[in-house]
Coordinates of C-alpha atoms in Angstrom, one line a residue:
X1 CA -73.1 183.2 151.8
X2 CA -71.6 180.6 154.1
X3 CA -68.1 181.1 155.4
X4 CA -66.4 178.6 157.7
X5 CA -68.3 175.7 159.1
X6 CA -71.5 176.9 160.7
X7 CA -71.0 180.6 159.9
X8 CA -74.3 182.0 158.4
X9 CA -75.9 178.5 158.4
X10 CA -79.2 179.8 159.6
X11 CA -79.3 182.5 156.9
X12 CA -78.3 179.9 154.3
X13 CA -81.0 177.5 155.5
X14 CA -83.6 180.2 155.1
X15 CA -82.4 181.0 151.5
X16 CA -82.3 177.2 150.7
X17 CA -85.8 176.8 152.1
X18 CA -87.1 179.6 149.8
X19 CA -85.3 178.0 146.9
X20 CA -86.6 174.6 147.7
X21 CA -90.1 176.0 147.7
X22 CA -89.5 177.4 144.2
X23 CA -88.0 174.2 143.0
X24 CA -91.1 172.3 144.3
X25 CA -93.2 174.7 142.3
X26 CA -91.2 174.1 139.2
X27 CA -91.5 170.3 139.8
X28 CA -95.2 170.5 140.4
X29 CA -95.6 171.8 136.8
X30 CA -94.0 168.6 135.6
X31 CA -96.3 166.5 137.9
X32 CA -99.4 168.3 136.6
X33 CA -98.5 167.4 133.0
X34 CA -101.4 165.7 131.3
X35 CA -99.3 162.6 130.5
X36 CA -98.4 162.1 134.2
X37 CA -101.8 161.4 135.6
X38 CA -100.7 159.9 138.9
X39 CA -101.2 161.4 142.4
X40 CA -98.0 162.1 144.5
X41 CA -98.6 159.2 146.8
X42 CA -98.6 156.8 143.9
X43 CA -95.5 158.5 142.4
X44 CA -93.7 158.0 145.7
X45 CA -94.5 154.3 145.5
X46 CA -93.3 154.1 141.9
X47 CA -90.0 155.8 142.9
X48 CA -89.5 153.2 145.6
X49 CA -90.2 150.4 143.2
X50 CA -87.8 151.9 140.7
X51 CA -85.0 150.9 143.1
X52 CA -86.1 147.3 142.8
X53 CA -88.9 144.8 143.7
X54 CA -90.1 144.7 147.3
X55 CA -92.8 143.0 149.2
X56 CA -95.9 145.0 150.1
X57 CA -94.8 145.2 153.8
X58 CA -91.5 146.8 152.9
X59 CA -93.2 149.2 150.5
X60 CA -95.5 150.2 153.3
X61 CA -92.5 150.8 155.5
X62 CA -90.8 152.9 152.9
X63 CA -94.0 155.0 152.5
X64 CA -94.7 155.3 156.2
X65 CA -98.1 153.6 155.5
X66 CA -100.1 150.7 156.9
X67 CA -99.7 147.5 155.0
X68 CA -103.4 147.5 154.1
X69 CA -103.1 151.0 152.7
X70 CA -100.0 150.0 150.7
X71 CA -101.8 147.0 149.4
X72 CA -104.8 149.1 148.2
X73 CA -102.3 151.5 146.6
X74 CA -100.7 148.6 144.8
X75 CA -104.2 147.5 143.6
X76 CA -104.7 150.9 142.0
X77 CA -101.2 150.9 140.4
X78 CA -101.7 147.4 139.1
X79 CA -105.1 148.3 137.6
X80 CA -103.4 151.2 135.9
X81 CA -100.7 148.9 134.5
X82 CA -97.9 150.7 136.4
X83 CA -96.8 147.7 138.6
X84 CA -96.9 144.0 138.5
X85 CA -97.3 141.5 141.4
X86 CA -95.4 138.3 141.7
X87 CA -96.9 135.7 144.0
X88 CA -94.2 133.5 145.5
X89 CA -94.5 129.9 146.7
X90 CA -95.9 131.3 149.9
X91 CA -99.1 133.0 148.7
X92 CA -98.9 135.5 151.6
X93 CA -95.6 136.8 150.3
X94 CA -96.3 139.1 147.3
X95 CA -93.6 141.0 145.6
X96 CA -94.4 144.1 143.6
X97 CA -92.2 145.6 140.9
X98 CA -92.4 148.5 138.5
X99 CA -93.9 147.6 135.1
X100 CA -92.5 148.8 131.8
X101 CA -95.4 151.3 131.7
X102 CA -94.5 152.5 135.2
X103 CA -90.9 153.0 134.2
X104 CA -92.1 154.9 131.1
X105 CA -94.3 157.2 133.3
X106 CA -91.3 158.0 135.6
X107 CA -89.2 158.6 132.5
X108 CA -91.8 161.1 131.2
X109 CA -92.0 162.8 134.6
X110 CA -88.2 163.2 134.7
X111 CA -88.2 164.5 131.1
X112 CA -90.8 167.1 132.1
X113 CA -88.9 168.0 135.2
X114 CA -85.7 168.5 133.3
X115 CA -87.5 170.6 130.6
X116 CA -88.8 172.9 133.3
X117 CA -85.4 173.1 135.0
X118 CA -83.7 173.7 131.7
X119 CA -86.1 176.6 131.0
X120 CA -85.3 178.2 134.4
X121 CA -81.5 177.5 134.2
X122 CA -81.2 178.9 130.7
X123 CA -82.4 182.3 132.0
X124 CA -79.5 182.4 134.5
X125 CA -76.0 183.6 133.7
X126 CA -73.4 180.8 133.2
X127 CA -71.4 181.7 136.3
X128 CA -74.6 181.5 138.5
X129 CA -75.4 178.1 137.0
X130 CA -71.9 176.9 137.8
X131 CA -72.1 178.2 141.4
X132 CA -75.5 176.6 141.8
X133 CA -74.2 173.2 140.6
X134 CA -71.2 173.5 142.9
X135 CA -73.4 174.4 145.8
X136 CA -75.9 171.6 145.1
X137 CA -73.1 169.0 144.8
X138 CA -71.7 170.1 148.1
X139 CA -75.1 170.1 149.7
X140 CA -75.8 166.6 148.3
X141 CA -72.5 165.3 149.8
X142 CA -73.2 166.8 153.2
X143 CA -76.8 165.6 153.3
X144 CA -75.8 162.1 152.2
X145 CA -73.6 161.6 155.3
X146 CA -75.5 159.9 158.0
X147 CA -75.4 161.7 161.3
X148 CA -75.1 158.4 163.1
X149 CA -75.4 154.7 162.3
X150 CA -78.8 153.7 161.1
X151 CA -79.9 157.2 160.1
X152 CA -81.6 157.3 156.7
X153 CA -84.0 159.4 154.7
X154 CA -86.2 159.0 151.7
X155 CA -86.9 161.5 149.0
X156 CA -90.4 162.7 148.3
X157 CA -91.7 162.3 144.8

């Protein structure tokens, strides 16, 4: 589909956009599983916390939310047993981390996602799966290169 650098990039982008929409549909089936009863905003927070403990202010920054909104989100996640709060010596500095139940929920979600993906991939011919894997690997490498110093991106849940 894509020849030399830039050739057919717009057509490839359109095809990728369509495929990404389909992938999001497949993923939404996993999110809607009865044993993953967490809204997408809360899942995004859990994915941030899976990378390591952060303070509420940093979590808010990662989510693009106000600190007060992130704090209320943490209240709900803590009440559900999905995160824990650690109060430091300075009571204003609160660190939040993923609880074992939170990690278990993310593990279930990944398992559901992979089951859905396996179902779809199993219906594809082996050469098509290999080509897809190669293309996704190349895409990941290209997308992971920052355009300039300080550029970053975060993944949606």
